[in-house]
Amino acid sequence: MSEEGPLVTQAYVCKEKGAKLVLEDITLPALTATQVQLDITHCGLCHTDIHMKDNDWGISNYPLVLGHEGVGIVTKLGSSVKNLKTGDRVGITWIRDSCSACDACLQGRENICETGYQGTYLASNAGCWGKIPHNEHGGCFSKVMRVEEKFAIKLPEGLPSEVAAPFICGGGTMFEPVVDYVQNGTRVAIASIGGLGTAGIKFSKSFGGHVTALSRGEEKRSKAIAAGADDFYACLGDAEKMGELAGKFDVIIDTSPKNSDVGPFLGMLKFNGTYVRVGIPSGSDMNFNYDYIPLIFTQKKIAGSIVTGTRRMKRMLQMTKDELESYANEAEEWNSKIVNFDQVNDVMDDLLNGRNANNWRYVLVW
C-alpha cells in the first residue's frame, strides 16, 4: 500500500455549458492515504448528468467530467485503507466525501451531512456541496478514478455490474424515501414512470406497500404493471382525473424532472400523508405555492429527498442481490441498454429528447 503522485488518464469532458463531451487526457491528483484507485468498467447514465452538462440548475463548473453511477475494480490502495483490497468491485455514487463527524455521517447518512457532503463532481458553484475543485477529481466518465475508501461501496458477489450501476444513484434516490415512508400496507403512488419510477415501484413492493403508478398517458401501463405496480392511472397533468383519486394515498413519490402544481398531488393524499419530491426541475422553474390552511388542518406534508448515504446504499445493494430474480431477470420491463462510452453523446441526446421509450436506463462501458 502506498500513496502515488498525480496520474494522467482519459475521460469524457464537457468543456462548457451544453457542449458535447470529448475524450481527452485529464490529470488526477495524488492518491492520498485514505483513498483507493479504481479502473471504471461500467457507469449508468443519470438525468442529473444531463442537467449538469447543460447547467440547468446553475451549479455547474467547467470543464466537467460527469458520471456518478460508476462500477470499477480497485487497483491501488492508500496506506490507511482498511476495508478494501485490490481486485474488489466497488460502486461510486453521487457523494465522494463528507465531514464524517456530524450525527448524520456517523449514522451512515452522509446525504444529509450537516456541513454538506462533497459531490463527486461538484465545485464552488454548488456551495457547501462543492468544497473542492471539480476538475481535480471529476466523475465516473473517466477510465480511472481516485476516491475516499468510505465512498467506494463494495458490491455484493453475484450482483451484475450492469444491474448495480443504475441503482448507485437512481436506485438510492428512490430507496431513501421508500425506507423513510413505506412499510407493510402503505398506500404508495409513484408519479412519472421511467428509470426512477420503476425502481420506486420495485422497492415499495419489497417493503410491503400497495403501489399505484401514475403517468400522463396509457403508454407505460403494461411496463409499470410488469415492474410490480398493483394499479395504474393515466391522470398526471389533468386536475379533474387526479381529483378522482382524492384521499387515496399515504405517500406520493414524484420523480418528474418537470415542475407541476402540487395542489392536485396534495389532494390525492390521505390526512397526514406526505408528498415527496425527488425529481429536480430546472433552475428557472423551481417555485411552488400551496395554502397553509389546508396543509395545517389536514397535517399533510411536502418533503424533499436527496440520494442516500453509505449505510442505506449497502442495504439496498444487498437487497437487490438477494431479490435478483425481481431486480435483474425482467429485461424487457427493467430496460437497461448497454452501450460503449463512445456513444455517450448520442444516448444523452436520446434521453433528453425522450427517444428512449424502449430502454429507461443506459449503462456505459469502456
CSV table of C-alpha atoms in Angstrom, one decimal:
chain,number,residue,atom,x,y,z
A,1,MET,CA,0.0,0.0,0.0
A,2,SER,CA,1.4,3.4,-0.9
A,3,GLU,CA,0.5,6.9,-1.9
A,4,GLU,CA,1.2,7.8,-5.5
A,5,GLY,CA,1.6,11.1,-7.4
A,6,PRO,CA,-0.7,12.7,-10.0
A,7,LEU,CA,-2.0,10.3,-12.7
A,8,VAL,CA,-2.8,11.1,-16.3
A,9,THR,CA,-5.9,9.1,-17.6
A,10,GLN,CA,-8.6,9.7,-20.1
A,11,ALA,CA,-12.1,10.9,-19.6
A,12,TYR,CA,-15.1,12.3,-21.5
A,13,VAL,CA,-15.1,16.0,-20.7
A,14,CYS,CA,-17.7,18.7,-21.0
A,15,LYS,CA,-15.8,21.9,-21.7
A,16,GLU,CA,-18.6,24.4,-21.5
A,17,LYS,CA,-22.4,24.7,-20.9
A,18,GLY,CA,-24.3,22.4,-23.3
A,19,ALA,CA,-21.2,21.2,-25.1
A,20,LYS,CA,-20.7,17.7,-26.5
A,21,LEU,CA,-18.4,15.5,-24.4
A,22,VAL,CA,-14.9,14.9,-25.8
A,23,LEU,CA,-12.4,12.2,-24.9
A,24,GLU,CA,-9.2,13.7,-23.7
A,25,ASP,CA,-6.4,13.4,-21.1
A,26,ILE,CA,-7.0,14.6,-17.6
A,27,THR,CA,-4.7,14.6,-14.6
A,28,LEU,CA,-6.0,13.1,-11.3
A,29,PRO,CA,-4.5,14.4,-8.0
A,30,ALA,CA,-2.1,12.3,-6.0
A,31,LEU,CA,-3.6,9.3,-4.3
A,32,THR,CA,-4.0,10.0,-0.5
A,33,ALA,CA,-3.6,7.6,2.4
A,34,THR,CA,-7.4,7.2,2.7
A,35,GLN,CA,-8.2,6.8,-1.0
A,36,VAL,CA,-8.4,3.9,-3.4
A,37,GLN,CA,-7.7,4.0,-7.1
A,38,LEU,CA,-10.0,2.0,-9.5
A,39,ASP,CA,-10.5,1.3,-13.1
A,40,ILE,CA,-14.1,2.1,-14.2
A,41,THR,CA,-15.8,-0.7,-16.1
A,42,HIS,CA,-19.5,0.5,-16.1
A,43,CYS,CA,-21.3,3.7,-15.5
A,44,GLY,CA,-25.0,4.4,-15.5
A,45,LEU,CA,-26.3,7.5,-17.3
A,46,CYS,CA,-28.4,9.6,-14.9
A,47,HIS,CA,-30.7,12.5,-16.0
A,48,THR,CA,-28.7,14.6,-13.5
A,49,ASP,CA,-25.6,14.3,-15.8
A,50,ILE,CA,-27.7,16.0,-18.5
A,51,HIS,CA,-28.9,18.7,-16.1
A,52,MET,CA,-25.3,19.3,-15.0
A,53,LYS,CA,-23.9,19.3,-18.6
A,54,ASP,CA,-26.4,22.0,-19.5
A,55,ASN,CA,-26.2,23.8,-16.2
A,56,ASP,CA,-29.9,23.6,-15.7
A,57,TRP,CA,-29.6,24.2,-12.0
A,58,GLY,CA,-27.0,26.9,-12.2
A,59,ILE,CA,-24.5,24.9,-10.1
A,60,SER,CA,-22.1,23.5,-12.7
A,61,ASN,CA,-18.4,24.4,-13.1
A,62,TYR,CA,-16.5,23.7,-16.3
A,63,PRO,CA,-14.6,21.8,-17.6
A,64,LEU,CA,-16.6,18.9,-16.1
A,65,VAL,CA,-16.2,15.1,-16.0
A,66,LEU,CA,-19.7,13.7,-15.4
A,67,GLY,CA,-20.8,10.3,-14.1
A,68,HIS,CA,-21.9,9.2,-10.7
A,69,GLU,CA,-23.3,5.7,-11.1
A,70,GLY,CA,-19.9,4.0,-11.6
A,71,VAL,CA,-18.7,0.5,-11.1
A,72,GLY,CA,-15.0,-0.3,-11.1
A,73,ILE,CA,-12.2,-2.6,-9.9
A,74,VAL,CA,-9.8,-1.4,-7.2
A,75,THR,CA,-6.2,-1.3,-8.4
A,76,LYS,CA,-4.3,0.6,-5.8
A,77,LEU,CA,-4.8,1.4,-2.1
A,78,GLY,CA,-3.7,4.3,0.1
A,79,SER,CA,-1.6,3.4,3.1
A,80,SER,CA,-4.5,3.9,5.6
A,81,VAL,CA,-7.2,1.9,3.6
A,82,LYS,CA,-8.5,-0.9,5.9
A,83,ASN,CA,-11.6,-2.5,4.4
A,84,LEU,CA,-10.9,-2.8,0.7
A,85,LYS,CA,-8.3,-4.8,-1.3
A,86,THR,CA,-7.1,-4.8,-4.9
A,87,GLY,CA,-9.4,-6.6,-7.1
A,88,ASP,CA,-12.6,-5.6,-5.2
A,89,ARG,CA,-15.5,-4.5,-7.3
A,90,VAL,CA,-17.0,-1.2,-6.0
A,91,GLY,CA,-19.6,1.3,-6.8
A,92,ILE,CA,-19.0,5.1,-6.9
A,93,THR,CA,-22.0,7.3,-6.0
A,94,TRP,CA,-23.1,11.0,-6.2
A,95,ILE,CA,-21.0,11.6,-3.0
A,96,ARG,CA,-17.2,11.4,-2.8
A,97,ASP,CA,-16.7,12.7,0.7
A,98,SER,CA,-18.4,14.2,3.8
A,99,CYS,CA,-17.4,15.6,7.2
A,100,SER,CA,-17.5,12.1,8.9
A,101,ALA,CA,-18.1,13.8,12.2
A,102,CYS,CA,-21.7,15.0,12.4
A,103,ASP,CA,-24.6,12.9,13.7
A,104,ALA,CA,-25.8,12.1,10.1
A,105,CYS,CA,-22.4,11.0,8.9
A,106,LEU,CA,-21.9,8.8,12.0
A,107,GLN,CA,-25.1,7.1,11.1
A,108,GLY,CA,-24.1,6.5,7.5
A,109,ARG,CA,-26.5,9.1,6.2
A,110,GLU,CA,-23.9,11.3,4.5
A,111,ASN,CA,-26.5,12.6,2.1
A,112,ILE,CA,-27.7,14.9,4.9
A,113,CYS,CA,-24.3,15.7,6.2
A,114,GLU,CA,-24.7,18.8,8.4
A,115,THR,CA,-21.9,20.7,6.6
A,116,GLY,CA,-22.9,19.4,3.2
A,117,TYR,CA,-21.4,16.4,1.5
A,118,GLN,CA,-18.8,16.7,-1.3
A,119,GLY,CA,-20.5,15.9,-4.6
A,120,THR,CA,-18.5,13.6,-6.8
A,121,TYR,CA,-18.0,16.3,-9.5
A,122,LEU,CA,-19.4,19.4,-7.8
A,123,ALA,CA,-17.4,22.6,-7.2
A,124,SER,CA,-17.8,26.2,-5.9
A,125,ASN,CA,-21.0,26.9,-7.8
A,126,ALA,CA,-22.7,24.2,-5.8
A,127,GLY,CA,-22.0,25.9,-2.5
A,128,CYS,CA,-21.4,23.7,0.5
A,129,TRP,CA,-21.8,20.6,-1.7
A,130,GLY,CA,-18.8,21.6,-3.8
A,131,LYS,CA,-15.9,22.4,-1.5
A,132,ILE,CA,-13.1,21.0,-3.7
A,133,PRO,CA,-12.3,21.9,-7.3
A,134,HIS,CA,-14.4,19.7,-9.5
A,135,ASN,CA,-11.7,19.4,-12.2
A,136,GLU,CA,-9.2,17.9,-9.7
A,137,HIS,CA,-11.2,14.7,-9.5
A,138,GLY,CA,-14.2,14.5,-11.7
A,139,GLY,CA,-16.8,11.8,-12.1
A,140,CYS,CA,-17.1,8.3,-13.5
A,141,PHE,CA,-16.9,9.2,-17.2
A,142,SER,CA,-13.2,8.6,-16.6
A,143,LYS,CA,-11.2,5.5,-17.2
A,144,VAL,CA,-9.6,5.8,-13.7
A,145,MET,CA,-10.8,7.3,-10.5
A,146,ARG,CA,-9.4,8.1,-7.1
A,147,VAL,CA,-11.9,8.4,-4.3
A,148,GLU,CA,-12.2,8.0,-0.5
A,149,GLU,CA,-12.4,4.4,0.6
A,150,LYS,CA,-15.6,5.0,2.5
A,151,PHE,CA,-17.4,6.1,-0.7
A,152,ALA,CA,-16.2,3.2,-2.8
A,153,ILE,CA,-19.0,0.8,-1.9
A,154,LYS,CA,-18.1,-2.9,-2.2
A,155,LEU,CA,-20.6,-4.6,-4.4
A,156,PRO,CA,-22.2,-7.9,-3.3
A,157,GLU,CA,-20.9,-11.0,-5.0
A,158,GLY,CA,-23.4,-12.1,-7.6
A,159,LEU,CA,-24.9,-8.7,-8.3
A,160,PRO,CA,-24.1,-8.0,-12.0
A,161,SER,CA,-22.3,-4.7,-12.7
A,162,GLU,CA,-24.8,-3.7,-15.3
A,163,VAL,CA,-27.6,-4.1,-12.8
A,164,ALA,CA,-25.8,-2.4,-10.0
A,165,ALA,CA,-24.7,0.7,-11.9
A,166,PRO,CA,-28.2,2.4,-12.3
A,167,PHE,CA,-29.0,1.7,-8.7
A,168,ILE,CA,-26.0,3.5,-7.4
A,169,CYS,CA,-27.7,6.9,-7.9
A,170,GLY,CA,-31.2,6.3,-9.3
A,171,GLY,CA,-31.8,3.4,-7.0
A,172,GLY,CA,-30.5,5.2,-4.0
A,173,THR,CA,-32.7,8.2,-4.8
A,174,MET,CA,-35.8,6.1,-4.6
A,175,PHE,CA,-34.6,3.8,-1.8
A,176,GLU,CA,-34.2,6.7,0.6
A,177,PRO,CA,-37.9,7.9,0.6
A,178,VAL,CA,-39.1,4.3,0.5
A,179,VAL,CA,-37.2,3.5,3.7
A,180,ASP,CA,-38.4,6.7,5.2
A,181,TYR,CA,-42.1,6.4,4.3
A,182,VAL,CA,-43.1,2.9,3.2
A,183,GLN,CA,-43.9,-0.1,5.3
A,184,ASN,CA,-46.2,-3.1,5.1
A,185,GLY,CA,-49.6,-1.9,3.9
A,186,THR,CA,-48.7,1.7,3.0
A,187,ARG,CA,-50.6,3.0,0.0
A,188,VAL,CA,-47.9,4.4,-2.2
A,189,ALA,CA,-48.2,6.3,-5.5
A,190,ILE,CA,-45.2,6.6,-7.8
A,191,ALA,CA,-45.6,9.6,-10.1
A,192,SER,CA,-43.9,9.6,-13.5
A,193,ILE,CA,-42.8,6.2,-14.7
A,194,GLY,CA,-39.3,5.8,-16.1
A,195,GLY,CA,-36.0,4.7,-14.6
A,196,LEU,CA,-36.7,6.2,-11.2
A,197,GLY,CA,-40.3,5.3,-11.2
A,198,THR,CA,-39.8,1.6,-11.9
A,199,ALA,CA,-37.2,1.4,-9.2
A,200,GLY,CA,-39.6,3.1,-6.8
A,201,ILE,CA,-42.3,0.5,-7.7
A,202,LYS,CA,-40.0,-2.4,-7.1
A,203,PHE,CA,-38.6,-1.1,-3.8
A,204,SER,CA,-42.1,-0.2,-2.5
A,205,LYS,CA,-43.3,-3.7,-3.2
A,206,SER,CA,-40.2,-5.2,-1.4
A,207,PHE,CA,-41.2,-3.1,1.6
A,208,GLY,CA,-44.8,-4.4,1.5
A,209,GLY,CA,-46.5,-1.3,0.0
A,210,HIS,CA,-49.6,-1.3,-2.2
A,211,VAL,CA,-48.2,0.6,-5.2
A,212,THR,CA,-50.1,2.7,-7.8
A,213,ALA,CA,-48.2,4.0,-10.8
A,214,LEU,CA,-49.2,7.5,-12.1
A,215,SER,CA,-48.5,8.7,-15.6
A,216,ARG,CA,-49.8,11.1,-18.2
A,217,GLY,CA,-51.0,8.5,-20.7
A,218,GLU,CA,-51.6,4.8,-21.1
A,219,GLU,CA,-48.3,4.1,-22.9
A,220,LYS,CA,-46.4,2.9,-19.8
A,221,ARG,CA,-49.3,0.9,-18.2
A,222,SER,CA,-48.0,-2.6,-19.2
A,223,LYS,CA,-44.4,-1.9,-18.2
A,224,ALA,CA,-45.5,-0.4,-14.8
A,225,ILE,CA,-47.7,-3.4,-14.1
A,226,ALA,CA,-44.9,-5.7,-15.2
A,227,ALA,CA,-42.5,-3.9,-12.8
A,228,GLY,CA,-44.9,-4.7,-9.9
A,229,ALA,CA,-47.4,-1.9,-9.7
A,230,ASP,CA,-50.8,-3.0,-8.3
A,231,ASP,CA,-52.7,-0.2,-10.1
A,232,PHE,CA,-52.1,2.3,-12.8
A,233,TYR,CA,-53.8,5.6,-13.5
A,234,ALA,CA,-53.2,7.9,-16.5
A,235,CYS,CA,-54.0,11.1,-14.8
A,236,LEU,CA,-51.0,13.4,-14.4
A,237,GLY,CA,-51.5,16.9,-15.8
A,238,ASP,CA,-55.3,16.5,-15.6
A,239,ALA,CA,-56.6,18.1,-12.4
A,240,GLU,CA,-60.0,16.5,-12.8
A,241,LYS,CA,-58.7,13.0,-13.2
A,242,MET,CA,-56.3,13.5,-10.3
A,243,GLY,CA,-59.2,14.7,-8.2
A,244,GLU,CA,-60.9,11.3,-8.7
A,245,LEU,CA,-58.1,9.9,-6.6
A,246,ALA,CA,-58.7,12.2,-3.6
A,247,GLY,CA,-57.6,10.9,-0.3
A,248,LYS,CA,-56.3,7.7,-1.7
A,249,PHE,CA,-52.6,7.6,-0.8
A,250,ASP,CA,-50.4,7.7,2.3
A,251,VAL,CA,-47.4,8.8,0.3
A,252,ILE,CA,-46.7,10.1,-3.2
A,253,ILE,CA,-43.1,10.0,-4.5
A,254,ASP,CA,-42.8,12.3,-7.5
A,255,THR,CA,-39.9,11.5,-9.9
A,256,SER,CA,-40.6,14.0,-12.6
A,257,PRO,CA,-37.8,16.5,-13.6
A,258,LYS,CA,-40.6,18.9,-14.6
A,259,ASN,CA,-42.3,21.3,-12.3
A,260,SER,CA,-46.0,20.9,-11.7
A,261,ASP,CA,-48.8,22.2,-9.4
A,262,VAL,CA,-48.5,20.5,-6.0
A,263,GLY,CA,-52.2,21.1,-5.3
A,264,PRO,CA,-53.6,18.1,-7.1
A,265,PHE,CA,-51.0,15.9,-5.6
A,266,LEU,CA,-51.8,17.1,-2.1
A,267,GLY,CA,-55.5,16.4,-2.8
A,268,MET,CA,-54.7,12.8,-3.6
A,269,LEU,CA,-53.1,12.3,-0.1
A,270,LYS,CA,-54.9,11.0,2.9
A,271,PHE,CA,-54.8,13.2,6.0
A,272,ASN,CA,-51.3,13.1,7.5
A,273,GLY,CA,-50.0,11.9,4.1
A,274,THR,CA,-46.7,13.0,2.5
A,275,TYR,CA,-45.8,14.3,-0.9
A,276,VAL,CA,-42.1,13.6,-1.6
A,277,ARG,CA,-40.2,15.3,-4.4
A,278,VAL,CA,-37.1,13.6,-5.8
A,279,GLY,CA,-37.2,14.9,-9.4
A,280,ILE,CA,-35.5,18.3,-9.6
A,281,PRO,CA,-36.9,20.8,-12.1
A,282,SER,CA,-34.7,23.3,-14.0
A,283,GLY,CA,-33.3,26.3,-12.1
A,284,SER,CA,-35.6,28.6,-13.9
A,285,ASP,CA,-38.8,26.8,-12.7
A,286,MET,CA,-38.2,25.8,-9.1
A,287,ASN,CA,-41.0,27.5,-7.2
A,288,PHE,CA,-44.3,26.1,-6.0
A,289,ASN,CA,-47.3,27.5,-4.0
A,290,TYR,CA,-49.8,26.0,-1.6
A,291,ASP,CA,-52.0,27.5,1.1
A,292,TYR,CA,-51.3,27.0,4.8
A,293,ILE,CA,-54.8,26.3,5.9
A,294,PRO,CA,-55.4,23.0,4.0
A,295,LEU,CA,-51.8,22.0,4.8
A,296,ILE,CA,-52.2,22.6,8.5
A,297,PHE,CA,-55.7,21.2,9.1
A,298,THR,CA,-55.0,18.0,7.2
A,299,GLN,CA,-51.5,17.6,8.6
A,300,LYS,CA,-50.2,16.8,5.1
A,301,LYS,CA,-46.5,17.3,4.4
A,302,ILE,CA,-44.4,18.3,1.5
A,303,ALA,CA,-40.9,16.8,1.7
A,304,GLY,CA,-37.7,16.6,-0.4
A,305,SER,CA,-35.3,13.6,-0.5
A,306,ILE,CA,-31.8,13.5,-1.9
A,307,VAL,CA,-29.9,10.3,-2.9
A,308,THR,CA,-28.9,8.1,0.0
A,309,GLY,CA,-25.9,7.5,2.3
A,310,THR,CA,-23.5,4.7,2.6
A,311,ARG,CA,-25.5,2.6,5.2
A,312,ARG,CA,-28.7,2.5,3.1
A,313,MET,CA,-26.7,2.1,-0.1
A,314,LYS,CA,-25.1,-1.1,1.2
A,315,ARG,CA,-28.5,-2.3,2.4
A,316,MET,CA,-30.1,-1.5,-1.0
A,317,LEU,CA,-27.5,-3.3,-3.0
A,318,GLN,CA,-27.6,-6.4,-0.8
A,319,MET,CA,-31.4,-6.4,-1.1
A,320,THR,CA,-31.1,-6.1,-4.8
A,321,LYS,CA,-28.8,-9.1,-4.9
A,322,ASP,CA,-30.9,-11.1,-2.6
A,323,GLU,CA,-34.0,-10.5,-4.7
A,324,LEU,CA,-32.1,-10.7,-8.0
A,325,GLU,CA,-34.9,-12.5,-9.8
A,326,SER,CA,-37.1,-9.5,-9.4
A,327,TYR,CA,-34.5,-6.8,-10.0
A,328,ALA,CA,-32.4,-8.3,-12.8
A,329,ASN,CA,-34.3,-11.0,-14.7
A,330,GLU,CA,-37.1,-9.0,-16.3
A,331,ALA,CA,-35.0,-7.4,-19.1
A,332,GLU,CA,-37.9,-6.2,-21.2
A,333,GLU,CA,-39.6,-4.4,-18.3
A,334,TRP,CA,-36.5,-3.3,-16.5
A,335,ASN,CA,-35.0,-1.9,-19.7
A,336,SER,CA,-31.2,-1.3,-19.3
A,337,LYS,CA,-29.3,-0.8,-22.5
A,338,ILE,CA,-25.5,-1.3,-22.5
A,339,VAL,CA,-23.6,1.0,-24.9
A,340,ASN,CA,-20.0,1.8,-25.4
A,341,PHE,CA,-18.7,5.1,-24.0
A,342,ASP,CA,-18.0,6.5,-27.4
A,343,GLN,CA,-21.8,6.7,-27.9
A,344,VAL,CA,-22.3,8.8,-24.7
A,345,ASN,CA,-23.3,12.0,-26.6
A,346,ASP,CA,-25.9,10.1,-28.7
A,347,VAL,CA,-27.6,8.4,-25.7
A,348,MET,CA,-27.6,11.7,-23.7
A,349,ASP,CA,-29.5,13.2,-26.6
A,350,ASP,CA,-31.9,10.3,-26.7
A,351,LEU,CA,-32.6,10.5,-23.0
A,352,LEU,CA,-33.0,14.3,-23.1
A,353,ASN,CA,-35.4,14.1,-26.1
A,354,GLY,CA,-37.5,11.1,-24.9
A,355,ARG,CA,-36.2,8.8,-27.6
A,356,ASN,CA,-35.6,6.0,-25.0
A,357,ALA,CA,-39.1,4.6,-24.8
A,358,ASN,CA,-37.8,1.0,-25.0
A,359,ASN,CA,-35.0,1.4,-22.5
A,360,TRP,CA,-35.3,3.6,-19.4
A,361,ARG,CA,-31.7,3.1,-18.3
A,362,TYR,CA,-28.4,3.4,-20.2
A,363,VAL,CA,-25.2,1.7,-18.9
A,364,LEU,CA,-21.9,2.9,-20.5
A,365,VAL,CA,-18.9,0.6,-20.7
A,366,TRP,CA,-15.3,1.2,-21.7
